[in-house]
């Protein structure tokens, strides 16, 4: 074999590498979006959105996915000079978000799963390729996520006046491309950063290897904790759908907002609280006990905590027991995956910081604010189902404070329990 013949294959291989690299990036982006689309389609279909007029369903699905990755969807209304419509929505469908994040992390790591150490430039190049394709996909989603609906005034004189004057109110939504791409990019970078922080299969640049001993075990324990709550909530939801009726509403909650509820249950179980209300006349697919606590008649906020939940259902105290068991298991898991030389107090501090940060993120993600209303000839919300608002906001100080305290205790006790079985954590 000549020198030229021997050199040809070696020279051809690098030419294929960019193709494979872009293929891997495209696979990660497509897989993540497909996962979110599937969850959103099923959840919205169960919620009844499949009956929306004018071919709006795929556009609503696109808007849901956009919101799930941090994008911006603006609600707007128009009814000519005689009427005004007003609507606003700030909520994250965390079931859709979680599905996309898990699939993105898995798909991104697949080509790197057999590597122990990664070159910094290679990792950054992979991130850039995924980010470019992700931004293009978000732009397409933002262009699709827009629609306008006509609002019925419920008949009577209001309907007649609106039609006579050409002022039939409409309300619609439109994804804003710029903010959607900006916040969607931040979402992607956060997911990829957490992937490298949590997964022992993610190769790190050599200069960052010393951080994994203290960061990865508690971060991995927090991921398991959150996923355990999701699995428990899923089992309870399926049992509820089978035994209590209304399966469509239950599946809509599971497929759109299960993490919102169960992660809030974690916060309440350790002593945290949320303030909020649901206005009369608004029906929301949420557990009955939450609806009872939040549906206030005077327009003020109600406090959602262990005490208020227990007043309506004594089983709420089980949230404390569940939190205690799962947090001790998380502390034990973090200790087992840590080097044997790590001291008990160090485990406690690591777990406290991890749980405190986790509760901060949960508080930010479980906020809810929604309003819609119609004003006709200067008269405020007309009622009759044409106006109302929903609010749910965390009390960050107790949520984070109790997270730090519970993390400290769970980390220390978990470290004591792991003394006999501890081994150096896998890298």
Short mmCIF file of C-alpha atoms in Angstrom, two decimals:
data_model
loop_
_atom_site.label_atom_id
_atom_site.label_comp_id
_atom_site.label_asym_id
_atom_site.label_seq_id
_atom_site.Cartn_x
_atom_site.Cartn_y
_atom_site.Cartn_z
CA UNK A 1 0.00 0.00 0.00
CA UNK A 2 1.40 3.37 -0.95
CA UNK A 3 1.82 6.33 1.32
CA UNK A 4 -0.95 8.18 -0.53
CA UNK A 5 -3.36 5.30 -0.08
CA UNK A 6 -2.56 5.02 3.63
CA UNK A 7 -3.06 8.77 4.15
CA UNK A 8 -6.43 9.02 2.43
CA UNK A 9 -8.58 7.48 5.16
CA UNK A 10 -6.81 9.48 7.83
CA UNK A 11 -7.46 12.67 5.91
CA UNK A 12 -11.10 11.81 5.24
CA UNK A 13 -12.05 11.20 8.85
CA UNK A 14 -11.69 14.80 10.10
CA UNK A 15 -13.89 15.98 7.22
CA UNK A 16 -16.74 13.85 8.59
CA UNK A 17 -16.44 15.04 12.17
CA UNK A 18 -18.34 18.32 11.72
CA UNK A 19 -21.17 16.37 10.10
CA UNK A 20 -21.37 13.98 13.05
CA UNK A 21 -21.11 16.85 15.51
CA UNK A 22 -24.01 18.74 13.93
CA UNK A 23 -25.96 15.49 13.71
CA UNK A 24 -25.56 14.97 17.46
CA UNK A 25 -26.64 18.55 18.16
CA UNK A 26 -29.67 18.22 15.88
CA UNK A 27 -30.64 14.95 17.56
CA UNK A 28 -30.54 16.58 21.00
CA UNK A 29 -32.65 19.56 19.93
CA UNK A 30 -35.23 17.49 18.04
CA UNK A 31 -35.55 14.90 20.81
CA UNK A 32 -36.11 17.58 23.44
CA UNK A 33 -38.72 19.44 21.40
CA UNK A 34 -40.55 16.22 20.48
CA UNK A 35 -40.72 15.23 24.15
CA UNK A 36 -42.16 18.63 25.11
CA UNK A 37 -44.61 18.59 22.20
CA UNK A 38 -45.89 15.14 23.11
CA UNK A 39 -46.44 16.05 26.76
CA UNK A 40 -48.04 19.39 25.85
CA UNK A 41 -50.31 17.85 23.20
CA UNK A 42 -51.57 15.15 25.56
CA UNK A 43 -52.01 17.58 28.44
CA UNK A 44 -53.85 20.21 26.44
CA UNK A 45 -55.98 17.58 24.72
CA UNK A 46 -56.98 16.21 28.14
CA UNK A 47 -57.79 19.77 29.21
CA UNK A 48 -60.15 20.15 26.25
CA UNK A 49 -58.02 22.39 24.06
CA UNK A 50 -58.48 20.01 21.14
CA UNK A 51 -61.91 21.58 20.56
CA UNK A 52 -60.56 25.09 20.06
CA UNK A 53 -61.87 26.70 16.85
CA UNK A 54 -59.94 27.90 13.85
CA UNK A 55 -57.14 25.36 13.97
CA UNK A 56 -55.81 26.93 17.15
CA UNK A 57 -54.71 23.72 18.87
CA UNK A 58 -51.20 23.38 17.36
CA UNK A 59 -50.62 27.08 17.97
CA UNK A 60 -51.63 26.71 21.61
CA UNK A 61 -49.28 23.74 21.90
CA UNK A 62 -46.45 25.83 20.46
CA UNK A 63 -47.20 28.62 22.93
CA UNK A 64 -47.16 26.12 25.80
CA UNK A 65 -43.75 24.81 24.76
CA UNK A 66 -42.46 28.37 24.39
CA UNK A 67 -43.60 29.20 27.92
CA UNK A 68 -42.13 25.94 29.23
CA UNK A 69 -38.62 26.97 28.17
CA UNK A 70 -38.90 30.47 29.59
CA UNK A 71 -40.15 32.19 26.45
CA UNK A 72 -42.51 35.13 26.39
CA UNK A 73 -46.11 34.90 25.17
CA UNK A 74 -48.06 38.16 25.15
CA UNK A 75 -51.84 38.12 25.58
CA UNK A 76 -53.77 40.84 23.79
CA UNK A 77 -57.35 41.90 23.23
CA UNK A 78 -59.28 44.23 20.99
CA UNK A 79 -62.92 45.32 20.82
CA UNK A 80 -62.83 48.61 18.99
CA UNK A 81 -63.49 51.92 20.70
CA UNK A 82 -66.38 50.66 22.79
CA UNK A 83 -64.77 47.87 24.73
CA UNK A 84 -61.46 46.70 26.06
CA UNK A 85 -60.18 43.25 26.86
CA UNK A 86 -57.38 42.63 29.28
CA UNK A 87 -55.48 39.41 29.92
CA UNK A 88 -52.18 38.38 31.44
CA UNK A 89 -50.58 35.05 32.28
CA UNK A 90 -47.40 34.16 34.16
CA UNK A 91 -47.05 30.43 34.81
CA UNK A 92 -44.72 27.60 33.83
CA UNK A 93 -46.08 24.16 32.77
CA UNK A 94 -43.34 22.29 34.58
CA UNK A 95 -44.36 18.84 33.32
CA UNK A 96 -43.47 20.04 29.81
CA UNK A 97 -40.32 21.74 31.07
CA UNK A 98 -39.11 18.68 32.96
CA UNK A 99 -39.68 16.36 29.99
CA UNK A 100 -37.68 18.62 27.69
CA UNK A 101 -34.86 19.12 30.18
CA UNK A 102 -34.40 15.41 30.92
CA UNK A 103 -34.39 14.45 27.24
CA UNK A 104 -32.03 17.29 26.33
CA UNK A 105 -29.58 16.27 29.07
CA UNK A 106 -29.68 12.61 28.06
CA UNK A 107 -29.29 13.29 24.34
CA UNK A 108 -26.48 15.80 24.88
CA UNK A 109 -24.50 13.35 27.03
CA UNK A 110 -24.92 10.31 24.76
CA UNK A 111 -21.86 11.07 22.56
CA UNK A 112 -19.76 11.82 25.68
CA UNK A 113 -20.86 8.94 27.91
CA UNK A 114 -17.59 6.97 27.57
CA UNK A 115 -15.32 9.92 28.26
CA UNK A 116 -13.72 10.64 31.65
CA UNK A 117 -12.30 14.06 30.83
CA UNK A 118 -13.34 16.51 28.12
CA UNK A 119 -11.43 19.29 26.46
CA UNK A 120 -12.89 22.70 27.28
CA UNK A 121 -12.98 23.81 23.66
CA UNK A 122 -14.73 20.63 22.59
CA UNK A 123 -17.42 21.02 25.25
CA UNK A 124 -17.97 24.65 24.30
CA UNK A 125 -18.15 23.73 20.61
CA UNK A 126 -20.84 21.15 21.35
CA UNK A 127 -22.80 23.67 23.41
CA UNK A 128 -22.56 26.28 20.65
CA UNK A 129 -23.84 23.87 18.00
CA UNK A 130 -26.80 22.87 20.14
CA UNK A 131 -27.49 26.51 20.98
CA UNK A 132 -27.54 27.58 17.31
CA UNK A 133 -30.03 24.88 16.35
CA UNK A 134 -32.05 25.54 19.50
CA UNK A 135 -32.39 29.22 18.66
CA UNK A 136 -33.57 28.40 15.13
CA UNK A 137 -36.15 26.01 16.55
CA UNK A 138 -37.35 28.62 19.05
CA UNK A 139 -37.75 31.17 16.26
CA UNK A 140 -39.99 28.77 14.34
CA UNK A 141 -41.99 28.01 17.49
CA UNK A 142 -42.43 31.70 18.24
CA UNK A 143 -43.73 32.37 14.72
CA UNK A 144 -46.25 29.53 15.02
CA UNK A 145 -47.40 30.44 18.54
CA UNK A 146 -49.96 33.15 17.74
CA UNK A 147 -53.75 33.15 17.41
CA UNK A 148 -56.83 35.29 18.08
CA UNK A 149 -60.15 34.15 19.56
CA UNK A 150 -63.55 35.83 19.53
CA UNK A 151 -65.10 36.25 23.00
CA UNK A 152 -68.81 35.69 23.41
CA UNK A 153 -70.56 38.18 25.68
CA UNK A 154 -73.08 35.57 26.72
CA UNK A 155 -75.97 36.93 24.67
CA UNK A 156 -78.35 39.69 25.70
CA UNK A 157 -77.92 43.42 25.21
CA UNK A 158 -74.15 43.37 25.58
CA UNK A 159 -73.85 40.94 22.67
CA UNK A 160 -76.26 42.98 20.53
CA UNK A 161 -74.42 46.25 21.21
CA UNK A 162 -71.08 44.68 20.41
CA UNK A 163 -72.23 43.25 17.10
CA UNK A 164 -74.09 46.44 16.08
CA UNK A 165 -71.04 48.61 16.65
CA UNK A 166 -68.47 46.17 15.35
CA UNK A 167 -66.95 45.90 18.78
CA UNK A 168 -67.13 42.18 19.41
CA UNK A 169 -64.21 41.57 21.79
CA UNK A 170 -61.34 39.31 20.85
CA UNK A 171 -58.42 37.99 22.83
CA UNK A 172 -55.35 36.33 21.50
CA UNK A 173 -51.77 35.41 22.18
CA UNK A 174 -48.53 36.03 20.37
CA UNK A 175 -45.08 34.76 21.22
CA UNK A 176 -42.45 37.48 21.21
CA UNK A 177 -39.53 36.18 19.17
CA UNK A 178 -36.78 38.24 20.79
CA UNK A 179 -37.51 37.47 24.47
CA UNK A 180 -38.39 33.88 23.60
CA UNK A 181 -35.03 33.28 21.96
CA UNK A 182 -33.18 35.12 24.72
CA UNK A 183 -34.81 33.39 27.68
CA UNK A 184 -34.98 30.10 25.78
CA UNK A 185 -31.21 30.25 25.31
CA UNK A 186 -30.75 30.88 29.04
CA UNK A 187 -32.97 27.86 29.72
CA UNK A 188 -30.83 25.68 27.47
CA UNK A 189 -27.57 26.86 29.05
CA UNK A 190 -29.00 26.26 32.54
CA UNK A 191 -30.06 22.72 31.59
CA UNK A 192 -26.65 21.91 30.11
CA UNK A 193 -24.83 23.43 33.08
CA UNK A 194 -26.92 21.39 35.52
CA UNK A 195 -26.25 18.31 33.39
CA UNK A 196 -22.52 18.69 33.94
CA UNK A 197 -23.02 19.55 37.61
CA UNK A 198 -25.24 16.53 38.37
CA UNK A 199 -24.30 13.63 36.13
CA UNK A 200 -21.22 11.54 36.90
CA UNK A 201 -21.29 10.49 33.23
CA UNK A 202 -20.63 14.06 32.07
CA UNK A 203 -16.91 14.54 31.44
CA UNK A 204 -15.47 17.71 32.90
CA UNK A 205 -12.45 19.74 31.84
CA UNK A 206 -9.46 18.77 33.97
CA UNK A 207 -9.34 22.13 35.76
CA UNK A 208 -12.88 21.56 37.11
CA UNK A 209 -12.43 18.00 38.35
CA UNK A 210 -11.76 19.01 41.97
CA UNK A 211 -15.23 20.62 42.21
CA UNK A 212 -17.11 17.41 41.53
CA UNK A 213 -16.35 15.83 44.92
CA UNK A 214 -18.28 18.49 46.82
CA UNK A 215 -20.85 19.57 44.21
CA UNK A 216 -21.98 16.48 42.30
CA UNK A 217 -23.16 14.23 45.20
CA UNK A 218 -25.62 16.74 46.75
CA UNK A 219 -26.72 17.95 43.31
CA UNK A 220 -27.44 14.37 42.25
CA UNK A 221 -29.32 13.80 45.51
CA UNK A 222 -31.49 16.86 44.83
CA UNK A 223 -32.35 15.57 41.36
CA UNK A 224 -33.37 12.21 42.80
CA UNK A 225 -35.42 13.97 45.47
CA UNK A 226 -37.36 16.03 42.92
CA UNK A 227 -37.90 13.04 40.63
CA UNK A 228 -39.12 10.92 43.55
CA UNK A 229 -41.74 13.56 44.32
CA UNK A 230 -42.82 13.52 40.68
CA UNK A 231 -43.12 9.72 40.67
CA UNK A 232 -45.12 9.73 43.93
CA UNK A 233 -47.38 12.46 42.57
CA UNK A 234 -47.85 10.51 39.34
CA UNK A 235 -48.90 7.37 41.23
CA UNK A 236 -51.33 9.34 43.40
CA UNK A 237 -52.71 11.08 40.31
CA UNK A 238 -53.30 7.82 38.47
CA UNK A 239 -55.07 6.33 41.49
CA UNK A 240 -57.19 9.48 41.76
CA UNK A 241 -58.12 9.32 38.08
CA UNK A 242 -59.23 5.70 38.46
CA UNK A 243 -61.11 5.97 41.76
CA UNK A 244 -62.49 9.52 41.90
CA UNK A 245 -63.66 10.13 38.36
CA UNK A 246 -62.88 13.16 36.15
CA UNK A 247 -59.90 11.39 34.54
CA UNK A 248 -59.48 14.00 31.81
CA UNK A 249 -58.97 16.84 34.31
CA UNK A 250 -56.61 14.71 36.38
CA UNK A 251 -54.48 13.77 33.36
CA UNK A 252 -54.39 17.42 32.29
CA UNK A 253 -52.89 18.33 35.65
CA UNK A 254 -50.41 15.45 35.53
CA UNK A 255 -49.24 16.28 32.00
CA UNK A 256 -49.01 20.03 32.45
CA UNK A 257 -48.42 20.90 36.10
CA UNK A 258 -47.47 17.82 38.14
CA UNK A 259 -44.05 19.17 39.24
CA UNK A 260 -45.69 22.50 40.14
CA UNK A 261 -47.86 20.71 42.69
CA UNK A 262 -45.50 18.07 44.08
CA UNK A 263 -42.50 20.37 44.42
CA UNK A 264 -44.72 22.85 46.21
CA UNK A 265 -45.77 19.94 48.44
CA UNK A 266 -42.08 19.46 49.28
CA UNK A 267 -41.80 23.12 50.28
CA UNK A 268 -44.97 22.96 52.39
CA UNK A 269 -43.85 19.70 53.96
CA UNK A 270 -40.67 21.27 55.33
CA UNK A 271 -42.57 24.31 56.67
CA UNK A 272 -42.70 26.73 53.74
CA UNK A 273 -45.77 28.61 52.57
CA UNK A 274 -47.33 30.24 49.52
CA UNK A 275 -49.84 33.12 49.38
CA UNK A 276 -52.52 33.35 46.73
CA UNK A 277 -56.14 33.26 45.72
CA UNK A 278 -58.52 32.00 43.06
CA UNK A 279 -61.34 34.39 42.23
CA UNK A 280 -64.93 33.21 42.28
CA UNK A 281 -66.16 32.03 38.90
CA UNK A 282 -62.79 30.69 37.72
CA UNK A 283 -62.49 26.95 37.43
CA UNK A 284 -59.00 25.53 37.65
CA UNK A 285 -57.90 21.89 37.38
CA UNK A 286 -56.22 21.61 40.76
CA UNK A 287 -56.59 19.29 43.77
CA UNK A 288 -59.79 19.99 45.67
CA UNK A 289 -58.03 20.87 48.92
CA UNK A 290 -55.92 23.56 47.20
CA UNK A 291 -59.01 24.99 45.56
CA UNK A 292 -60.77 25.20 48.94
CA UNK A 293 -57.86 27.02 50.58
CA UNK A 294 -57.21 29.48 47.76
CA UNK A 295 -60.77 30.31 46.72
CA UNK A 296 -61.36 33.41 48.85
CA UNK A 297 -64.53 35.45 48.81
CA UNK A 298 -63.18 38.80 49.96
CA UNK A 299 -60.57 39.12 47.23
CA UNK A 300 -57.64 38.84 49.66
CA UNK A 301 -54.86 36.30 49.68
CA UNK A 302 -54.98 33.04 51.60
CA UNK A 303 -51.89 31.36 53.01
CA UNK A 304 -51.17 27.89 51.71
CA UNK A 305 -49.23 25.99 54.37
CA UNK A 306 -49.50 22.88 56.53
CA UNK A 307 -51.98 24.52 58.90
CA UNK A 308 -54.41 25.74 56.26
CA UNK A 309 -54.26 22.45 54.35
CA UNK A 310 -54.79 20.41 57.53
CA UNK A 311 -57.93 22.41 58.31
CA UNK A 312 -59.49 20.97 55.16
CA UNK A 313 -57.75 17.59 55.08
CA UNK A 314 -55.88 16.10 58.03
CA UNK A 315 -53.78 13.95 55.69
CA UNK A 316 -51.77 17.09 54.90
CA UNK A 317 -49.51 16.25 57.85
CA UNK A 318 -48.26 13.27 55.84
CA UNK A 319 -46.31 15.82 53.81
CA UNK A 320 -43.96 16.21 56.78
CA UNK A 321 -43.34 12.47 57.01
CA UNK A 322 -42.75 12.14 53.27
CA UNK A 323 -40.32 15.07 53.29
CA UNK A 324 -38.42 13.63 56.27
CA UNK A 325 -38.03 10.17 54.73
CA UNK A 326 -37.02 11.39 51.28
CA UNK A 327 -34.63 14.03 52.59
CA UNK A 328 -32.87 11.48 54.81
CA UNK A 329 -32.60 9.21 51.78
CA UNK A 330 -31.17 12.12 49.78
CA UNK A 331 -28.63 12.84 52.51
CA UNK A 332 -27.62 9.18 52.61
CA UNK A 333 -27.29 9.05 48.81
CA UNK A 334 -25.10 12.15 48.74
CA UNK A 335 -22.85 10.73 51.48
CA UNK A 336 -22.46 7.35 49.75
CA UNK A 337 -21.42 9.06 46.52
CA UNK A 338 -18.87 11.29 48.28
CA UNK A 339 -15.26 10.53 49.16
CA UNK A 340 -14.82 8.72 52.49
CA UNK A 341 -12.64 11.53 53.81
CA UNK A 342 -15.53 14.02 53.73
CA UNK A 343 -16.51 14.94 57.29
CA UNK A 344 -20.06 14.79 58.66
CA UNK A 345 -20.33 18.54 59.04
CA UNK A 346 -19.17 19.04 55.48
CA UNK A 347 -21.96 16.78 54.22
CA UNK A 348 -24.42 18.76 56.32
CA UNK A 349 -23.26 22.07 54.85
CA UNK A 350 -23.28 20.74 51.29
CA UNK A 351 -26.83 19.39 51.68
CA UNK A 352 -28.04 22.61 53.32
CA UNK A 353 -26.75 24.73 50.47
CA UNK A 354 -28.11 22.30 47.86
CA UNK A 355 -31.60 22.14 49.39
CA UNK A 356 -31.72 25.89 50.04
CA UNK A 357 -30.85 26.60 46.40
CA UNK A 358 -33.34 23.96 45.25
CA UNK A 359 -36.13 25.58 47.26
CA UNK A 360 -35.24 28.97 45.78
CA UNK A 361 -35.62 27.54 42.28
CA UNK A 362 -38.88 25.80 43.24
CA UNK A 363 -40.24 29.07 44.58
CA UNK A 364 -39.39 30.88 41.37
CA UNK A 365 -40.86 28.18 39.13
CA UNK A 366 -44.13 27.65 41.01
CA UNK A 367 -45.28 31.26 40.92
CA UNK A 368 -48.61 31.78 39.22
CA UNK A 369 -50.34 34.94 38.09
CA UNK A 370 -53.26 35.11 35.67
CA UNK A 371 -55.93 37.71 34.90
CA UNK A 372 -58.57 38.22 32.28
CA UNK A 373 -61.37 40.72 32.06
CA UNK A 374 -63.72 42.66 29.79
CA UNK A 375 -64.72 46.31 30.10
CA UNK A 376 -67.67 47.64 28.08
CA UNK A 377 -68.49 51.37 27.79
CA UNK A 378 -66.39 52.24 30.80
CA UNK A 379 -67.95 49.58 33.03
CA UNK A 380 -65.41 47.33 34.77
CA UNK A 381 -65.25 43.54 34.56
CA UNK A 382 -68.72 42.49 33.52
CA UNK A 383 -68.74 39.31 35.55
CA UNK A 384 -70.65 36.27 34.43
CA UNK A 385 -67.39 34.43 33.83
CA UNK A 386 -65.91 37.29 31.81
CA UNK A 387 -63.34 38.35 34.36
CA UNK A 388 -61.23 37.12 37.23
CA UNK A 389 -57.71 36.51 38.42
CA UNK A 390 -55.53 33.85 40.01
CA UNK A 391 -52.39 34.38 42.07
CA UNK A 392 -49.89 32.15 43.86
CA UNK A 393 -46.61 33.50 45.20
CA UNK A 394 -44.06 31.83 47.50
CA UNK A 395 -42.88 33.30 50.77
CA UNK A 396 -39.20 32.98 49.94
CA UNK A 397 -37.73 33.56 53.41
CA UNK A 398 -39.40 30.59 55.15
CA UNK A 399 -39.16 28.38 52.05
CA UNK A 400 -35.40 28.90 51.74
CA UNK A 401 -34.79 29.08 55.50
CA UNK A 402 -36.48 25.77 56.22
CA UNK A 403 -34.67 24.30 53.23
CA UNK A 404 -31.32 25.23 54.73
CA UNK A 405 -32.33 23.82 58.13
CA UNK A 406 -33.72 20.54 56.81
CA UNK A 407 -30.74 20.13 54.50
CA UNK A 408 -28.35 20.60 57.40
CA UNK A 409 -30.07 17.92 59.48
CA UNK A 410 -30.59 15.51 56.58
CA UNK A 411 -26.99 15.87 55.45
CA UNK A 412 -25.61 15.18 58.92
CA UNK A 413 -27.87 12.20 59.66
CA UNK A 414 -27.40 10.80 56.16
CA UNK A 415 -23.64 11.01 56.59
CA UNK A 416 -23.83 9.16 59.92
CA UNK A 417 -25.96 6.43 58.35
CA UNK A 418 -23.52 6.03 55.47
CA UNK A 419 -20.44 5.68 57.66
CA UNK A 420 -20.20 1.89 57.27
CA UNK A 421 -21.00 1.77 53.57
CA UNK A 422 -19.42 4.96 52.31
CA UNK A 423 -17.06 4.73 49.37
CA UNK A 424 -15.47 7.31 47.17
CA UNK A 425 -18.12 8.77 44.87
CA UNK A 426 -17.94 7.87 41.22
CA UNK A 427 -16.54 10.70 39.14
#
